[in-house]
Amino acid sequence: MNLRRIRLVLWALVAVALAGVLALQWAGRRREPSQAAFRPDFALQDAAGRTYGMEDFRGRLALVFFGFTNCPDVCPTTMSEVALVMNDLGSEADKVQPLFISMDPQRDRGQGLSEYLAAFHPAILGLAGDGAATQAAAESFRIHFEREESPAAPDGYTMSHSPGLFLIGPDGEWLRQFPHETPAAEILADIQERI
Amino acid sequence: MKRFAIVLGLAVMLPLAAAAECASVSAGDLTVTGAWSRATIGTARPAVFYVEIRNDGETGDRLTGIDTPVAAMPMLHRTVVKDGVASMPHAEAIDIPAGETVSLAPGGYHGMLMELTAPLAEGETFPVVLRFERAGSVEIDAPVLSIRAQGAECDAAG
């Protein structure tokens, strides 16, 4: 009798867990469209001076990072993850465009942004506009960056910034953010599911 | 043929090299191991220094600074992500509590090597002196790994 009661309680727990999972999934599905309801954009230049906007990447997923090359920790770590994702995509790599948008465009351009990014992966496109265009791009992606004066940084300043990777859909819709330190395998799995 | 044999030999040794134990240096109760850095392009941008410090003693210690001949301005920094924004404040000192291991690793504490005197090339090593409040100075060689490296390519010592 006791065993029977325990079994009943366990089944009840299973039912509660199942209901919870379903509710979460349903809530997740409902939340996504409202988050994805915006299309970030920008007008920024590559090393050759060509101006790009999000429409240049239509039909492909875009994996967007806002960074600066004087950043010794977060930016190289993220770029090496992007390189891993691109390598592991193999023959499907051409369906994903990784972008590095400089938040420190003047210094980055002077120090060779494309050369720096090529050391991680040749597919990563580095874009660096002027101050106003950079600010507009960040606002469009709803991210924060700020120049901080600091004697403990090269040239006396550093940048604080939103360190996530942003995934933009083939039609330009914002799909999701991968928070800083999301493992490359997780990013890869998400992207492969969408391709 | 000879070249093939060399390449084959290197290929066979690769997993061995990857599994090699990290160099480790002890001073008093502290053991410093797993040092590494990333290759740089030129000298304009700061390089990074990562390492692991274990305190087997009963008393806490503090890492107060680093010195290296490859950079005129080496400093301790910490990546802090707060409310979705990453910043990298200067760390005056890093506590090494008794009985604990503290890592300078991606996404956390790191040495920021500014004003490089030469580019860091993959495959090289360079010495770094860690200054501790109690244990004094400890010197360790940091191997320069690929710019894409995400961690030390050796096994942490014991």
Short mmCIF file of C-alpha atoms in Angstrom, two decimals:
data_model
loop_
_atom_site.label_atom_id
_atom_site.label_comp_id
_atom_site.label_asym_id
_atom_site.label_seq_id
_atom_site.Cartn_x
_atom_site.Cartn_y
_atom_site.Cartn_z
CA MET A 1 0.00 0.00 0.00
CA ASN A 2 2.83 2.29 0.92
CA LEU A 3 4.64 1.44 -2.33
CA ARG A 4 1.50 2.12 -4.27
CA ARG A 5 1.22 5.56 -2.72
CA ILE A 6 4.85 6.31 -3.54
CA ARG A 7 4.25 5.25 -7.13
CA LEU A 8 1.25 7.54 -7.36
CA VAL A 9 3.24 10.47 -5.97
CA LEU A 10 6.05 9.81 -8.45
CA TRP A 11 3.60 9.72 -11.38
CA ALA A 12 2.10 12.95 -10.15
CA LEU A 13 5.58 14.49 -10.12
CA VAL A 14 6.18 13.30 -13.69
CA ALA A 15 2.92 14.90 -14.76
CA VAL A 16 3.87 18.19 -13.08
CA ALA A 17 7.33 18.14 -14.71
CA LEU A 18 5.82 17.45 -18.14
CA ALA A 19 3.31 20.26 -17.72
CA GLY A 20 6.17 22.57 -16.69
CA VAL A 21 8.27 21.68 -19.74
CA LEU A 22 5.33 22.21 -22.07
CA ALA A 23 4.47 25.53 -20.44
CA LEU A 24 8.07 26.72 -20.75
CA GLN A 25 8.22 25.71 -24.39
CA TRP A 26 4.97 27.42 -25.13
CA ALA A 27 6.09 30.57 -23.32
CA GLY A 28 9.42 30.42 -25.19
CA ARG A 29 7.67 30.19 -28.53
CA ARG A 30 5.43 33.09 -27.62
CA ARG A 31 8.29 35.28 -26.48
CA GLU A 32 10.49 34.83 -29.55
CA PRO A 33 8.51 36.80 -32.12
CA SER A 34 8.37 39.93 -29.97
CA GLN A 35 12.15 39.80 -29.40
CA ALA A 36 12.81 39.18 -33.07
CA ALA A 37 10.60 41.99 -34.23
CA PHE A 38 13.39 44.36 -35.11
CA ARG A 39 15.87 44.62 -37.94
CA PRO A 40 19.15 46.20 -36.90
CA ASP A 41 21.13 47.98 -39.60
CA PHE A 42 24.25 50.05 -40.15
CA ALA A 43 26.33 51.80 -42.80
CA LEU A 44 29.98 51.02 -42.10
CA GLN A 45 33.11 50.56 -44.20
CA ASP A 46 35.51 47.67 -44.69
CA ALA A 47 39.27 48.17 -45.10
CA ALA A 48 38.86 48.94 -48.82
CA GLY A 49 36.36 51.71 -48.07
CA ARG A 50 33.30 49.86 -49.35
CA THR A 51 30.17 50.64 -47.35
CA TYR A 52 28.11 47.74 -46.08
CA GLY A 53 24.64 47.51 -44.59
CA MET A 54 22.65 44.50 -43.42
CA GLU A 55 21.02 44.16 -46.86
CA ASP A 56 24.42 43.03 -48.17
CA PHE A 57 24.06 39.84 -46.14
CA ARG A 58 20.48 38.95 -47.10
CA GLY A 59 19.98 35.24 -47.61
CA ARG A 60 22.67 34.41 -45.07
CA LEU A 61 22.83 34.36 -41.31
CA ALA A 62 25.02 37.09 -39.85
CA LEU A 63 26.97 36.57 -36.63
CA VAL A 64 27.71 40.07 -35.35
CA PHE A 65 30.19 41.13 -32.69
CA PHE A 66 30.93 44.65 -31.49
CA GLY A 67 34.52 44.87 -30.32
CA PHE A 68 37.83 46.66 -30.45
CA THR A 69 41.21 45.18 -31.25
CA ASN A 70 43.07 46.62 -28.24
CA CYS A 71 40.95 44.36 -26.08
CA PRO A 72 43.23 41.51 -24.95
CA ASP A 73 40.72 39.16 -23.34
CA VAL A 74 37.04 39.25 -24.38
CA CYS A 75 37.56 40.05 -28.07
CA PRO A 76 40.22 37.43 -28.95
CA THR A 77 38.30 34.83 -26.95
CA THR A 78 35.10 35.59 -28.86
CA MET A 79 36.84 35.77 -32.25
CA SER A 80 38.50 32.39 -31.66
CA GLU A 81 35.06 30.96 -30.90
CA VAL A 82 33.70 32.45 -34.11
CA ALA A 83 36.66 30.90 -35.97
CA LEU A 84 35.83 27.51 -34.45
CA VAL A 85 32.18 27.84 -35.46
CA MET A 86 33.14 28.80 -39.03
CA ASN A 87 35.58 25.89 -39.33
CA ASP A 88 33.08 23.41 -37.92
CA LEU A 89 30.34 24.59 -40.29
CA GLY A 90 32.44 23.08 -43.08
CA SER A 91 30.63 23.23 -46.43
CA GLU A 92 27.82 25.31 -44.87
CA ALA A 93 30.18 28.09 -43.81
CA ASP A 94 29.12 30.22 -46.80
CA LYS A 95 25.64 30.47 -45.26
CA VAL A 96 27.00 32.46 -42.33
CA GLN A 97 28.72 35.85 -42.43
CA PRO A 98 30.70 36.71 -39.30
CA LEU A 99 30.99 40.49 -38.76
CA PHE A 100 33.24 42.42 -36.40
CA ILE A 101 31.97 45.97 -35.92
CA SER A 102 34.64 48.19 -34.42
CA MET A 103 33.62 50.39 -31.50
CA ASP A 104 37.04 52.00 -31.66
CA PRO A 105 37.10 52.63 -35.42
CA GLN A 106 39.85 55.19 -35.71
CA ARG A 107 42.46 53.25 -33.75
CA ASP A 108 41.40 49.90 -35.21
CA ARG A 109 41.63 51.15 -38.78
CA GLY A 110 45.05 52.62 -38.10
CA GLN A 111 46.31 49.35 -36.66
CA GLY A 112 44.93 47.13 -39.42
CA LEU A 113 41.55 45.66 -38.51
CA SER A 114 41.32 43.20 -41.41
CA GLU A 115 44.84 41.85 -40.81
CA TYR A 116 43.94 41.26 -37.17
CA LEU A 117 40.68 39.48 -37.99
CA ALA A 118 42.25 37.37 -40.76
CA ALA A 119 44.52 35.87 -38.10
CA PHE A 120 41.39 34.38 -36.53
CA HIS A 121 39.45 33.43 -39.65
CA PRO A 122 39.49 34.77 -43.22
CA ALA A 123 35.68 34.89 -43.35
CA ILE A 124 35.36 37.50 -40.60
CA LEU A 125 34.56 40.88 -42.13
CA GLY A 126 35.78 43.86 -40.13
CA LEU A 127 33.76 47.08 -40.41
CA ALA A 128 34.79 50.46 -39.04
CA GLY A 129 32.86 53.63 -39.76
CA ASP A 130 33.06 57.09 -38.26
CA GLY A 131 32.00 57.90 -34.72
CA ALA A 132 28.40 58.80 -35.58
CA ALA A 133 27.86 55.74 -37.79
CA THR A 134 29.33 53.50 -35.07
CA GLN A 135 27.00 55.00 -32.48
CA ALA A 136 24.05 54.54 -34.83
CA ALA A 137 24.98 50.89 -35.45
CA ALA A 138 25.19 50.18 -31.71
CA GLU A 139 21.83 51.86 -31.10
CA SER A 140 20.29 49.87 -33.92
CA PHE A 141 21.51 46.63 -32.32
CA ARG A 142 20.38 48.00 -28.93
CA ILE A 143 23.79 47.51 -27.41
CA HIS A 144 25.93 49.65 -25.19
CA PHE A 145 29.47 50.82 -25.63
CA GLU A 146 31.37 53.62 -24.03
CA ARG A 147 34.83 55.08 -24.15
CA GLU A 148 36.43 55.10 -20.71
CA GLU A 149 39.45 57.21 -19.91
CA SER A 150 41.95 55.03 -18.07
CA PRO A 151 45.64 55.51 -17.34
CA ALA A 152 45.84 51.70 -17.09
CA ALA A 153 45.05 51.24 -20.81
CA PRO A 154 46.92 51.78 -24.09
CA ASP A 155 46.66 55.43 -25.29
CA GLY A 156 44.92 56.24 -22.01
CA TYR A 157 41.51 54.84 -22.85
CA THR A 158 39.57 51.63 -23.18
CA MET A 159 36.06 50.64 -24.16
CA SER A 160 33.33 49.05 -22.12
CA HIS A 161 30.92 47.16 -24.30
CA SER A 162 28.17 44.53 -24.66
CA PRO A 163 30.25 41.40 -25.23
CA GLY A 164 27.65 39.08 -26.77
CA LEU A 165 27.39 37.71 -30.29
CA PHE A 166 24.23 38.61 -32.19
CA LEU A 167 22.59 36.33 -34.72
CA ILE A 168 20.72 38.03 -37.54
CA GLY A 169 18.46 36.04 -39.86
CA PRO A 170 18.61 35.77 -43.66
CA ASP A 171 15.84 38.41 -43.92
CA GLY A 172 17.64 40.80 -41.57
CA GLU A 173 15.63 40.01 -38.46
CA TRP A 174 17.37 39.95 -35.10
CA LEU A 175 17.15 36.31 -33.97
CA ARG A 176 19.01 36.04 -30.70
CA GLN A 177 22.02 36.88 -28.62
CA PHE A 178 24.72 34.45 -27.52
CA PRO A 179 26.00 35.80 -24.19
CA HIS A 180 29.73 36.17 -23.65
CA GLU A 181 31.46 32.80 -23.12
CA THR A 182 28.75 30.74 -24.83
CA PRO A 183 30.71 27.65 -25.96
CA ALA A 184 31.38 27.47 -29.69
CA ALA A 185 29.64 24.06 -29.85
CA GLU A 186 26.40 25.62 -28.57
CA ILE A 187 26.55 28.44 -31.14
CA LEU A 188 27.31 25.91 -33.87
CA ALA A 189 24.38 23.68 -32.89
CA ASP A 190 21.97 26.64 -32.91
CA ILE A 191 23.18 27.83 -36.30
CA GLN A 192 23.09 24.35 -37.85
CA GLU A 193 19.51 23.96 -36.71
CA ARG A 194 18.55 27.15 -38.57
CA ILE A 195 20.43 26.45 -41.81
CA MET B 1 60.85 10.99 -48.08
CA LYS B 2 62.96 12.42 -45.32
CA ARG B 3 60.59 15.36 -45.02
CA PHE B 4 57.65 12.97 -44.92
CA ALA B 5 59.31 11.08 -42.07
CA ILE B 6 59.82 14.33 -40.16
CA VAL B 7 56.23 15.44 -40.69
CA LEU B 8 54.99 12.01 -39.69
CA GLY B 9 57.20 12.10 -36.61
CA LEU B 10 55.85 15.53 -35.65
CA ALA B 11 52.28 14.40 -36.26
CA VAL B 12 52.80 11.41 -34.01
CA MET B 13 54.31 13.62 -31.33
CA LEU B 14 51.50 16.20 -31.48
CA PRO B 15 49.17 14.46 -29.02
CA LEU B 16 52.15 13.86 -26.76
CA ALA B 17 53.03 17.56 -26.85
CA ALA B 18 49.39 18.47 -26.12
CA ALA B 19 49.30 16.18 -23.13
CA ALA B 20 52.66 17.30 -21.74
CA GLU B 21 52.60 18.62 -18.22
CA CYS B 22 52.68 22.39 -17.82
CA ALA B 23 55.87 23.94 -16.53
CA SER B 24 55.43 24.71 -12.88
CA VAL B 25 57.40 26.85 -10.43
CA SER B 26 57.04 26.85 -6.65
CA ALA B 27 57.91 29.48 -4.08
CA GLY B 28 57.00 28.85 -0.47
CA ASP B 29 53.39 27.67 -0.41
CA LEU B 30 52.63 28.91 -3.90
CA THR B 31 52.79 26.91 -7.11
CA VAL B 32 52.57 28.78 -10.39
CA THR B 33 51.69 26.76 -13.49
CA GLY B 34 49.79 26.72 -16.79
CA ALA B 35 51.20 30.02 -18.07
CA TRP B 36 50.33 30.96 -21.65
CA SER B 37 49.81 33.88 -23.98
CA ARG B 38 48.44 34.55 -27.45
CA ALA B 39 50.46 35.49 -30.49
CA THR B 40 50.20 39.14 -31.52
CA ILE B 41 50.31 40.92 -34.85
CA GLY B 42 52.96 43.57 -34.41
CA THR B 43 53.41 45.47 -31.16
CA ALA B 44 50.65 48.09 -31.27
CA ARG B 45 48.02 46.07 -29.45
CA PRO B 46 48.36 44.71 -25.92
CA ALA B 47 49.11 41.03 -25.42
CA VAL B 48 47.65 38.85 -22.73
CA PHE B 49 49.08 36.65 -19.99
CA TYR B 50 47.20 33.81 -18.31
CA VAL B 51 48.41 31.58 -15.47
CA GLU B 52 47.24 29.47 -12.55
CA ILE B 53 48.35 30.03 -8.95
CA ARG B 54 47.81 27.46 -6.21
CA ASN B 55 48.23 28.27 -2.53
CA ASP B 56 48.88 25.13 -0.45
CA GLY B 57 49.62 27.14 2.68
CA GLU B 58 47.63 28.22 5.70
CA THR B 59 47.99 31.91 4.92
CA GLY B 60 46.59 33.93 2.08
CA ASP B 61 48.88 35.78 -0.32
CA ARG B 62 48.36 38.49 -2.91
CA LEU B 63 49.62 38.89 -6.46
CA THR B 64 50.51 42.56 -6.62
CA GLY B 65 52.05 42.87 -10.08
CA ILE B 66 53.84 41.31 -13.01
CA ASP B 67 56.99 42.17 -14.95
CA THR B 68 58.22 40.92 -18.29
CA PRO B 69 60.92 42.01 -20.70
CA VAL B 70 58.44 41.78 -23.61
CA ALA B 71 56.27 44.68 -22.40
CA ALA B 72 57.07 48.08 -20.95
CA MET B 73 53.69 48.35 -19.26
CA PRO B 74 52.43 45.02 -17.92
CA MET B 75 49.40 45.25 -15.64
CA LEU B 76 46.83 43.08 -13.94
CA HIS B 77 43.31 43.54 -15.23
CA ARG B 78 39.99 41.88 -14.72
CA THR B 79 37.18 41.39 -17.20
CA VAL B 80 33.93 42.20 -15.45
CA VAL B 81 30.58 41.64 -17.12
CA LYS B 82 27.89 43.56 -15.27
CA ASP B 83 24.37 44.20 -16.53
CA GLY B 84 25.42 42.91 -19.94
CA VAL B 85 28.36 45.28 -20.30
CA ALA B 86 31.98 44.12 -20.21
CA SER B 87 34.63 46.38 -18.81
CA MET B 88 38.21 45.72 -17.88
CA PRO B 89 39.22 47.54 -14.73
CA HIS B 90 42.80 47.52 -13.45
CA ALA B 91 43.23 45.04 -10.59
CA GLU B 92 45.39 46.53 -7.85
CA ALA B 93 46.10 43.06 -6.50
CA ILE B 94 44.67 39.57 -6.82
CA ASP B 95 43.97 37.63 -3.62
CA ILE B 96 45.33 34.09 -3.49
CA PRO B 97 43.45 32.65 -0.47
CA ALA B 98 44.94 29.81 1.59
CA GLY B 99 44.18 26.39 0.14
CA GLU B 100 42.78 27.76 -3.10
CA THR B 101 43.74 27.95 -6.77
CA VAL B 102 43.24 31.23 -8.57
CA SER B 103 43.27 31.30 -12.35
CA LEU B 104 44.10 34.19 -14.60
CA ALA B 105 41.98 32.89 -17.49
CA PRO B 106 39.84 34.14 -20.40
CA GLY B 107 36.84 36.10 -19.14
CA GLY B 108 38.37 36.89 -15.75
CA TYR B 109 41.66 38.10 -14.36
CA HIS B 110 44.47 38.45 -16.88
CA GLY B 111 47.80 40.12 -17.32
CA MET B 112 47.58 42.86 -19.91
CA LEU B 113 50.94 43.37 -21.59
CA MET B 114 51.01 46.88 -23.01
CA GLU B 115 53.78 48.59 -24.97
CA LEU B 116 55.20 45.37 -26.35
CA THR B 117 58.89 45.53 -27.15
CA ALA B 118 58.54 42.86 -29.86
CA PRO B 119 55.66 40.94 -31.45
CA LEU B 120 54.84 37.67 -29.70
CA ALA B 121 55.28 34.84 -32.19
CA GLU B 122 53.56 31.49 -31.83
CA GLY B 123 55.97 28.83 -30.55
CA GLU B 124 58.17 31.24 -28.59
CA THR B 125 58.24 31.57 -24.83
CA PHE B 126 58.90 34.64 -22.71
CA PRO B 127 59.58 35.02 -19.00
CA VAL B 128 57.11 36.67 -16.62
CA VAL B 129 57.92 37.58 -13.03
CA LEU B 130 54.93 37.44 -10.70
CA ARG B 131 55.29 39.61 -7.59
CA PHE B 132 53.61 38.24 -4.47
CA GLU B 133 53.20 40.07 -1.20
CA ARG B 134 54.50 37.14 0.92
CA ALA B 135 56.09 34.61 -1.42
CA GLY B 136 58.15 37.24 -3.22
CA SER B 137 58.99 37.04 -6.92
CA VAL B 138 58.31 33.94 -8.98
CA GLU B 139 59.49 33.67 -12.58
CA ILE B 140 57.76 31.43 -15.12
CA ASP B 141 58.10 30.99 -18.88
CA ALA B 142 54.91 31.63 -20.81
CA PRO B 143 54.55 29.77 -24.13
CA VAL B 144 53.05 31.86 -26.93
CA LEU B 145 50.14 29.93 -28.43
CA SER B 146 48.06 30.66 -31.53
CA ILE B 147 46.05 33.89 -31.59
CA ARG B 148 43.01 31.58 -31.60
CA ALA B 149 44.06 29.62 -28.49
CA GLN B 150 41.46 29.33 -25.76
CA GLY B 151 43.49 27.74 -23.00
CA ALA B 152 46.88 26.34 -21.99
CA GLU B 153 47.93 23.42 -24.17
CA CYS B 154 49.32 21.32 -21.38
CA ASP B 155 48.03 19.44 -18.37
CA ALA B 156 48.01 21.38 -15.14
CA ALA B 157 50.63 19.95 -12.81
CA GLY B 158 49.36 17.75 -9.96
#
